[in-house]
Amino acid sequence: MIRIKIITIVGARPQFIKAAPVSRAVIEHNKAAGEQRIEEIILHSGQHFDEKMSEVFFKELNIPAPQYNLGVQGGSHGAMTGRMLERIEAVLLKENPDLVIVYGDTNTTLAGALAASKLNIKIAHIEAGLRSWNKQMPEEINRILTDHLSAFLFCPTVQAVENLKKEGIQKNVFHSGDVMFDAALLAASLSDKHNLILKKTGLQKGAYFLATLHRAENTDNEIRLKSILSALNELSVQKPVVLPIHPRTIKKIRAFGLESLTPNLKIIDPVSFLEMVALEKNAALILTDSGGVQKEAYFHGIPCITLRDETEWIETIETGWNILAGCDVNKILKACQKRSKGTPILEYGTGNASQKIINTLNP
Ligand code: UD1
Ligand code: UDP
């Protein structure tokens, strides 16, 4: 007998990856109970829509197909969030779920949380409590508001629990561990054949740098974007630099006319998650402004340079796995010389964060 009906709201690449182990935990929970205790319906906002930014993850990670795709993409933050809010509300009214699950800090997260809260539907926020302390970032606003609307807050780190406490949120706050670590283990269990990506891109194990770049604060600021591309260009003299490129970044490189800084970089289309894991595991070093990639560097034991001025994942810095280098060419090059491996980070858990979350939601 169904005890709880959940609508999972996703829309951006990292959310598909986070949702994969959680959906799997739902299926396993039902299997262990011998009946369907939890019904999960997946709603895709449409925020990411290219095949390589969306569909590939559902296929590769066996995520149940979304029952709804709202097709909301592009536009200003307000317009995008507003259109999502209206369309998510219509689905929630139709489906009348007991609970909505949202992930992380995108516009989809905030729209989902707002739509649910206006209908008095409980919200579970996975990856709650993270803070960059930089309110210029749209993500910081999205995560603060979502945390304050949520009934269940699942924190990946101890610091995240502390951050919520400082904002007066203590009820139903759980240190679950990081579902992205679960996703990394899921990837390892799925296949190794994606090592083919190395062959395809002409890279040798341990002999290249992997970079990703998509944060609005970097891509939409010509000076910062130019500076980071210049640093990557300089690094490519030492070793090939492979850059699976986010659609935002390629658009901005063209808009600012910075193509002259890219010929020495191996710019490739966005890759699937299993391909990305293969690229991460075999890199000499990872340079990124992605939240997820900073941690994956640690999961795979690869030193990381973060191309931002702050990070929500401060334990990666404190344990010595990650160096904050911002966008300054010299700082980035210096950090690359200093890179070293760090000490273990236990607070991400043992790979059962998703299971813990589902057991908490349906004891
Ligand atoms: C969003 C999130 C960010 C997250 C990132 C993950 C917000 C505010 N930002 O940023 O926190 O780290 O996703 O990747 O929600 N585009 C395409 N094809 C796609 C997807 C996007 O062309 O499949 C284009 C969009 O049309 C837009 C640009 O890329 O012009 C940016 O997309 P958007 O979803 O607004 O923000 P992201 O930079 O992806
Ligand atoms: N990723 C991927 N293919 C790529 C680039 C990234 O599968 O070409 C994965 C990466 O391994 C991580 C997630 O996408 O799991 C991170 O997403 P992104 O950097 O877009 O967003 P963020 O984590 O910064 O919100």
Coordinates of C-alpha atoms and ligand atoms in Angstrom, one line a residue:
M1 CA 0.0 0.0 0.0
I2 CA 1.4 3.4 -0.9
R3 CA 2.2 5.4 2.3
I4 CA 3.8 8.4 0.8
K5 CA 3.5 10.1 -2.6
I6 CA 6.6 12.1 -3.6
I7 CA 7.2 14.5 -6.4
T8 CA 10.9 14.9 -7.2
I9 CA 11.6 18.2 -8.9
V10 CA 14.7 18.4 -11.1
G11 CA 15.8 20.5 -14.0
A12 CA 19.6 21.0 -14.2
R13 CA 22.5 18.5 -14.9
P14 CA 23.7 18.1 -11.3
Q15 CA 20.2 17.5 -10.1
F16 CA 19.8 14.5 -12.4
I17 CA 23.0 13.0 -11.0
K18 CA 21.9 13.6 -7.4
A19 CA 18.5 12.2 -8.0
A20 CA 19.8 9.0 -9.5
P21 CA 20.9 7.3 -6.2
V22 CA 17.8 8.6 -4.4
S23 CA 15.4 7.2 -7.0
R24 CA 17.3 3.9 -6.8
A25 CA 16.9 4.0 -3.0
V26 CA 13.1 4.4 -3.4
I27 CA 13.0 1.4 -5.6
E28 CA 15.1 -0.6 -3.2
H29 CA 13.0 0.5 -0.2
N30 CA 9.8 -0.7 -2.0
K31 CA 11.5 -4.0 -2.9
A32 CA 12.6 -4.6 0.6
A33 CA 9.1 -3.9 1.9
G34 CA 7.6 -6.3 -0.7
E35 CA 5.1 -3.7 -1.8
Q36 CA 5.1 -0.1 -3.2
R37 CA 5.2 2.0 -0.1
I38 CA 6.6 5.1 -1.8
E39 CA 5.4 6.4 -5.1
E40 CA 7.8 8.8 -6.8
I41 CA 6.9 11.0 -9.7
I42 CA 9.7 12.9 -11.4
L43 CA 9.0 16.4 -12.7
H44 CA 11.6 17.9 -15.0
S45 CA 11.4 21.7 -15.2
G46 CA 13.1 21.8 -18.6
Q47 CA 15.9 24.2 -17.4
H48 CA 18.6 22.0 -19.0
F49 CA 17.4 20.6 -22.3
D50 CA 20.2 19.6 -24.7
E51 CA 20.5 15.9 -25.0
K52 CA 24.0 16.0 -23.6
M53 CA 22.8 18.2 -20.6
S54 CA 19.7 16.1 -19.7
E55 CA 18.5 13.0 -21.5
V56 CA 21.9 11.2 -21.4
F57 CA 21.9 11.2 -17.6
F58 CA 18.4 9.6 -17.4
K59 CA 19.5 6.9 -19.8
E60 CA 22.9 6.2 -18.4
L61 CA 22.0 6.2 -14.8
N62 CA 18.6 4.4 -15.2
I63 CA 16.6 7.3 -13.7
P64 CA 12.9 6.7 -14.2
A65 CA 11.6 8.9 -17.0
P66 CA 10.1 12.2 -15.9
Q67 CA 6.3 12.0 -15.9
Y68 CA 6.2 15.8 -16.6
N69 CA 8.6 18.0 -18.5
L70 CA 7.5 21.6 -18.2
G71 CA 9.8 22.9 -21.0
V72 CA 10.8 26.0 -19.1
Q73 CA 14.2 27.2 -20.4
G74 CA 16.2 30.4 -20.9
G75 CA 15.1 33.9 -20.0
S76 CA 16.1 36.0 -17.0
H77 CA 16.2 34.5 -13.6
G78 CA 12.9 36.1 -12.6
A79 CA 11.1 35.1 -15.8
M80 CA 12.5 31.5 -15.7
T81 CA 11.6 31.0 -12.0
G82 CA 8.2 32.6 -12.5
R83 CA 7.2 30.4 -15.4
M84 CA 8.4 27.3 -13.5
L85 CA 6.4 28.4 -10.4
E86 CA 3.2 28.6 -12.3
R87 CA 3.6 25.3 -14.2
I88 CA 4.9 23.4 -11.1
E89 CA 1.9 24.6 -9.1
A90 CA -0.5 23.2 -11.8
V91 CA 1.2 19.7 -11.5
L92 CA 1.1 19.8 -7.7
L93 CA -2.6 20.7 -7.7
K94 CA -3.3 17.8 -10.1
E95 CA -1.1 15.2 -8.3
N96 CA -1.6 16.3 -4.7
P97 CA 1.6 14.7 -3.3
D98 CA 2.5 14.3 0.4
L99 CA 6.0 15.6 -0.2
V100 CA 8.2 17.4 -2.7
I101 CA 11.9 16.7 -3.0
V102 CA 14.2 19.4 -4.3
Y103 CA 18.0 19.4 -4.8
G104 CA 20.7 21.9 -4.4
D105 CA 20.3 25.6 -5.4
T106 CA 19.2 26.2 -8.9
N107 CA 16.2 28.2 -10.1
T108 CA 14.3 24.9 -10.4
T109 CA 15.0 24.3 -6.7
L110 CA 13.5 27.6 -5.7
A111 CA 10.5 27.4 -8.0
G112 CA 9.8 23.9 -6.7
A113 CA 10.1 25.0 -3.1
L114 CA 7.9 28.1 -3.6
A115 CA 5.2 26.2 -5.5
A116 CA 5.0 23.5 -2.8
S117 CA 5.1 25.9 0.1
K118 CA 2.2 28.0 -1.3
L119 CA 0.1 24.8 -1.4
N120 CA 1.2 23.7 2.1
I121 CA 3.0 20.7 0.7
K122 CA 6.0 19.6 2.8
I123 CA 9.4 20.0 1.2
A124 CA 12.5 17.9 1.6
H125 CA 15.7 19.8 0.6
I126 CA 18.6 17.5 -0.3
E127 CA 21.9 19.4 -0.1
A128 CA 20.6 21.8 2.5
G129 CA 22.6 24.3 4.6
L130 CA 25.4 25.1 2.2
R131 CA 26.5 28.7 2.1
S132 CA 29.0 30.6 0.1
W133 CA 28.2 33.9 2.0
N134 CA 28.1 35.6 -1.4
K135 CA 24.6 36.9 -2.0
Q136 CA 25.6 38.1 -5.5
M137 CA 25.3 34.4 -6.6
P138 CA 21.8 33.5 -7.6
E139 CA 22.5 30.1 -6.1
E140 CA 23.0 31.6 -2.6
I141 CA 19.6 33.2 -2.7
N142 CA 18.0 30.0 -4.0
R143 CA 19.4 27.9 -1.3
I144 CA 18.7 30.2 1.6
L145 CA 15.1 30.6 0.6
T146 CA 14.7 26.9 0.0
D147 CA 16.1 26.0 3.4
H148 CA 13.8 28.4 5.1
L149 CA 10.8 26.8 3.3
S150 CA 11.7 23.2 3.9
A151 CA 10.3 20.7 6.4
F152 CA 13.1 18.2 6.1
L153 CA 16.7 19.4 5.6
F154 CA 19.3 16.8 4.5
C155 CA 22.8 18.2 5.0
P156 CA 25.9 16.8 3.2
T157 CA 28.3 18.2 5.8
V158 CA 28.6 19.1 9.5
Q159 CA 29.3 22.7 8.5
A160 CA 25.9 22.8 6.7
V161 CA 24.1 21.7 9.9
E162 CA 26.0 24.5 11.7
N163 CA 25.0 27.1 9.1
L164 CA 21.3 26.2 9.5
K165 CA 21.6 26.4 13.3
K166 CA 23.0 30.0 12.9
E167 CA 19.9 30.9 10.9
G168 CA 17.6 29.3 13.6
I169 CA 16.8 26.1 11.6
Q170 CA 17.2 23.1 13.9
K171 CA 14.0 21.0 13.5
N172 CA 14.2 18.0 11.1
V173 CA 17.8 18.8 10.2
F174 CA 19.7 15.6 9.3
H175 CA 23.4 15.1 8.6
S176 CA 22.8 12.5 5.9
G177 CA 26.1 12.6 4.1
D178 CA 26.5 13.6 0.4
V179 CA 24.3 12.0 -2.2
M180 CA 27.0 12.8 -4.8
F181 CA 29.3 10.3 -3.1
D182 CA 26.5 7.8 -3.6
A183 CA 26.3 8.8 -7.2
A184 CA 30.1 8.3 -7.6
L185 CA 29.8 4.8 -6.2
L186 CA 26.8 4.2 -8.5
A187 CA 28.9 5.3 -11.5
A188 CA 31.7 2.9 -10.4
S189 CA 29.2 0.0 -10.2
L190 CA 27.8 0.8 -13.7
S191 CA 30.7 0.5 -16.0
D192 CA 34.3 1.2 -16.8
K193 CA 33.8 1.2 -20.6
H194 CA 33.6 5.0 -20.5
N195 CA 37.4 5.0 -20.3
L196 CA 36.9 5.1 -24.1
I197 CA 36.5 8.8 -23.8
L198 CA 40.3 9.1 -23.2
K199 CA 40.9 7.3 -26.4
K200 CA 38.3 9.4 -28.2
T201 CA 39.9 12.6 -27.1
G202 CA 43.5 11.4 -27.5
L203 CA 44.4 11.7 -23.8
Q204 CA 46.8 9.5 -21.8
K205 CA 46.1 8.5 -18.2
G206 CA 47.5 10.9 -15.7
A207 CA 48.9 13.2 -18.5
Y208 CA 46.3 15.9 -18.9
F209 CA 44.5 18.6 -16.9
L210 CA 40.7 18.5 -16.8
A211 CA 38.8 21.8 -16.6
T212 CA 35.2 22.8 -16.2
L213 CA 33.8 26.3 -16.2
H214 CA 30.2 27.5 -16.1
R215 CA 29.5 29.8 -13.1
A216 CA 27.8 33.0 -14.2
E217 CA 30.3 35.0 -12.0
N218 CA 33.1 33.7 -14.3
T219 CA 31.4 33.3 -17.7
D220 CA 29.4 36.5 -17.7
N221 CA 32.3 38.7 -16.6
E222 CA 34.6 39.3 -19.6
I223 CA 37.6 40.1 -17.5
R224 CA 37.3 36.9 -15.3
L225 CA 36.5 34.7 -18.3
K226 CA 39.5 36.1 -20.3
S227 CA 41.8 35.6 -17.3
I228 CA 40.7 32.0 -16.6
L229 CA 41.1 31.1 -20.3
S230 CA 44.5 32.7 -20.4
A231 CA 45.6 30.6 -17.4
L232 CA 44.3 27.4 -19.0
N233 CA 46.1 28.4 -22.2
E234 CA 49.4 28.7 -20.3
L235 CA 48.8 25.4 -18.6
S236 CA 48.3 23.7 -22.0
V237 CA 52.0 24.2 -22.6
Q238 CA 52.7 21.7 -19.8
K239 CA 50.0 19.1 -20.5
P240 CA 46.8 19.0 -22.7
V241 CA 43.9 20.8 -21.0
V242 CA 40.5 19.1 -21.8
L243 CA 37.4 21.3 -21.3
P244 CA 34.0 19.7 -21.7
I245 CA 32.2 22.9 -22.3
H246 CA 28.9 24.1 -20.8
P247 CA 26.5 25.8 -23.3
R248 CA 26.6 29.0 -21.2
T249 CA 30.4 29.2 -21.5
I250 CA 30.7 28.6 -25.3
K251 CA 28.0 31.3 -25.8
K252 CA 30.0 33.8 -23.7
I253 CA 33.3 33.0 -25.3
R254 CA 31.7 33.8 -28.7
A255 CA 29.9 36.9 -27.4
F256 CA 33.1 38.4 -25.9
G257 CA 35.2 37.3 -28.9
L258 CA 37.6 35.3 -26.9
E259 CA 38.1 32.5 -29.4
S260 CA 41.8 33.4 -29.8
L261 CA 42.5 32.1 -26.3
T262 CA 41.1 28.6 -27.0
P263 CA 42.9 26.9 -29.9
N264 CA 45.3 25.1 -27.6
L265 CA 42.6 23.8 -25.4
K266 CA 40.8 20.5 -26.1
I267 CA 37.3 21.8 -26.0
I268 CA 34.7 19.1 -26.3
D269 CA 30.9 18.8 -25.9
P270 CA 29.5 18.2 -22.4
V271 CA 30.1 14.5 -21.6
S272 CA 28.0 11.9 -19.9
F273 CA 28.4 11.3 -16.2
L274 CA 30.3 8.0 -16.7
E275 CA 32.6 9.7 -19.2
M276 CA 33.1 12.6 -16.8
V277 CA 34.0 10.2 -14.0
A278 CA 36.6 8.5 -16.4
L279 CA 38.0 11.9 -17.2
E280 CA 38.2 12.9 -13.5
K281 CA 39.8 9.7 -12.3
N282 CA 42.6 9.8 -14.9
A283 CA 43.4 13.5 -14.7
A284 CA 46.7 14.8 -13.3
L285 CA 44.7 17.7 -11.8
I286 CA 41.2 19.2 -12.0
L287 CA 40.5 22.9 -12.4
T288 CA 36.8 23.8 -11.9
D289 CA 34.2 26.3 -10.7
S290 CA 31.6 23.5 -10.4
G291 CA 30.3 22.5 -6.9
G292 CA 30.0 18.9 -7.8
V293 CA 33.3 18.5 -9.6
Q294 CA 35.2 19.9 -6.6
K295 CA 34.0 16.9 -4.5
E296 CA 34.3 14.4 -7.3
A297 CA 38.0 15.4 -7.5
Y298 CA 38.3 14.3 -3.9
F299 CA 36.2 11.1 -4.3
H300 CA 38.7 10.0 -7.0
G301 CA 41.8 11.2 -5.1
I302 CA 42.7 14.0 -7.6
P303 CA 44.0 17.4 -6.4
C304 CA 41.6 20.3 -7.3
I305 CA 42.0 24.0 -8.1
T306 CA 38.8 25.9 -7.7
L307 CA 38.3 28.8 -10.0
R308 CA 36.2 30.8 -7.6
D309 CA 36.8 33.2 -4.7
E310 CA 34.8 31.1 -2.2
T311 CA 33.4 27.6 -1.9
E312 CA 30.5 26.0 -0.1
W313 CA 32.6 22.9 0.3
I314 CA 35.1 24.3 2.8
E315 CA 36.1 20.8 4.1
T316 CA 37.8 20.1 0.7
I317 CA 40.1 23.2 1.4
E318 CA 40.6 22.5 5.1
T319 CA 41.8 18.9 4.4
G320 CA 44.2 20.0 1.7
W321 CA 42.5 18.6 -1.4
N322 CA 41.4 21.8 -2.9
I323 CA 42.9 25.3 -3.4
L324 CA 40.9 28.4 -4.0
A325 CA 42.5 30.3 -6.8
G326 CA 39.8 32.6 -8.1
C327 CA 40.4 33.9 -11.6
D328 CA 43.9 35.4 -11.4
V329 CA 46.4 33.9 -13.9
N330 CA 49.4 33.9 -11.5
K331 CA 47.3 32.6 -8.6
I332 CA 46.0 29.7 -10.7
L333 CA 49.5 28.8 -12.1
K334 CA 51.0 29.0 -8.6
A335 CA 48.2 26.8 -7.2
C336 CA 48.9 24.2 -9.9
Q337 CA 52.5 23.9 -8.7
K338 CA 51.5 23.6 -5.0
R339 CA 48.8 21.0 -5.5
S340 CA 49.0 18.0 -3.2
K341 CA 46.7 15.3 -1.8
G342 CA 45.0 15.8 1.5
T343 CA 43.5 13.9 4.4
P344 CA 40.2 11.9 4.3
I345 CA 36.8 13.7 4.5
L346 CA 34.6 11.5 6.6
E347 CA 31.5 13.7 6.8
Y348 CA 30.4 12.9 3.2
G349 CA 29.4 9.5 4.5
T350 CA 29.9 6.0 3.3
G351 CA 27.7 6.0 0.2
N352 CA 24.4 5.4 1.9
A353 CA 23.1 9.0 2.2
S354 CA 20.2 8.3 -0.2
Q355 CA 19.1 5.3 1.7
K356 CA 19.3 7.3 5.0
I357 CA 17.2 10.0 3.4
I358 CA 14.5 7.7 2.2
N359 CA 14.4 5.8 5.5
T360 CA 13.9 9.1 7.3
L361 CA 11.1 10.2 5.0
N362 CA 9.3 6.9 5.3
P363 CA 10.4 5.1 8.5
Ligands
UD1_1 C1 22.4 26.4 -13.7 C2 22.4 26.7 -12.2 C3 23.7 26.6 -11.6 C4 24.3 25.2 -11.8 C5 24.2 24.9 -13.3 C6 24.6 23.4 -13.5 C7 20.7 28.5 -11.7 C8 20.6 29.9 -11.3 N1 22.0 28.2 -12.1 O1 23.3 27.3 -14.3 O2 23.6 26.8 -10.2 O3 25.6 25.1 -11.3 O4 22.9 25.0 -13.8 O5 25.1 23.2 -14.8 O6 19.8 27.8 -11.7 N2 21.7 26.1 -22.0 C9 21.6 25.5 -23.2 N3 21.3 24.1 -23.2 C10 21.1 23.4 -22.0 C11 21.2 24.2 -20.8 C12 21.5 25.5 -20.9 O7 21.8 26.0 -24.3 O8 20.8 22.2 -22.1 C13 21.9 27.6 -22.1 C14 20.7 28.3 -21.6 O9 19.8 28.6 -22.6 C15 21.2 29.6 -21.1 C16 22.6 29.2 -20.5 O10 22.9 27.9 -21.1 O11 21.5 30.5 -22.1 C17 22.6 29.0 -19.0 O12 21.6 28.1 -18.6 P1 20.9 28.2 -17.1 O13 20.1 27.0 -16.9 O14 20.1 29.5 -17.1 O15 22.0 28.3 -16.1 P2 23.3 27.5 -15.9 O16 24.5 28.3 -16.2 O17 23.2 26.2 -16.6
UDP2 N1 29.4 16.6 -15.4 C1 29.1 15.8 -16.5 N2 29.5 16.1 -17.7 C2 30.1 17.3 -18.0 C3 30.4 18.1 -16.9 C4 30.0 17.8 -15.6 O1 28.5 14.7 -16.2 O2 30.5 17.5 -19.1 C5 28.9 16.3 -14.1 C6 29.9 16.3 -13.0 O3 30.6 15.1 -13.0 C7 29.1 16.6 -11.7 C8 28.0 17.4 -12.2 O4 27.9 17.3 -13.6 O5 28.6 15.4 -11.3 C9 28.3 18.9 -11.9 O6 27.4 19.7 -12.5 P1 27.7 21.2 -12.9 O7 29.2 21.4 -12.9 O8 27.0 21.5 -14.1 O9 27.0 22.0 -11.7 P2 27.3 22.3 -10.2 O10 27.7 21.1 -9.5 O11 28.4 23.4 -10.2 O12 26.0 22.9 -9.7

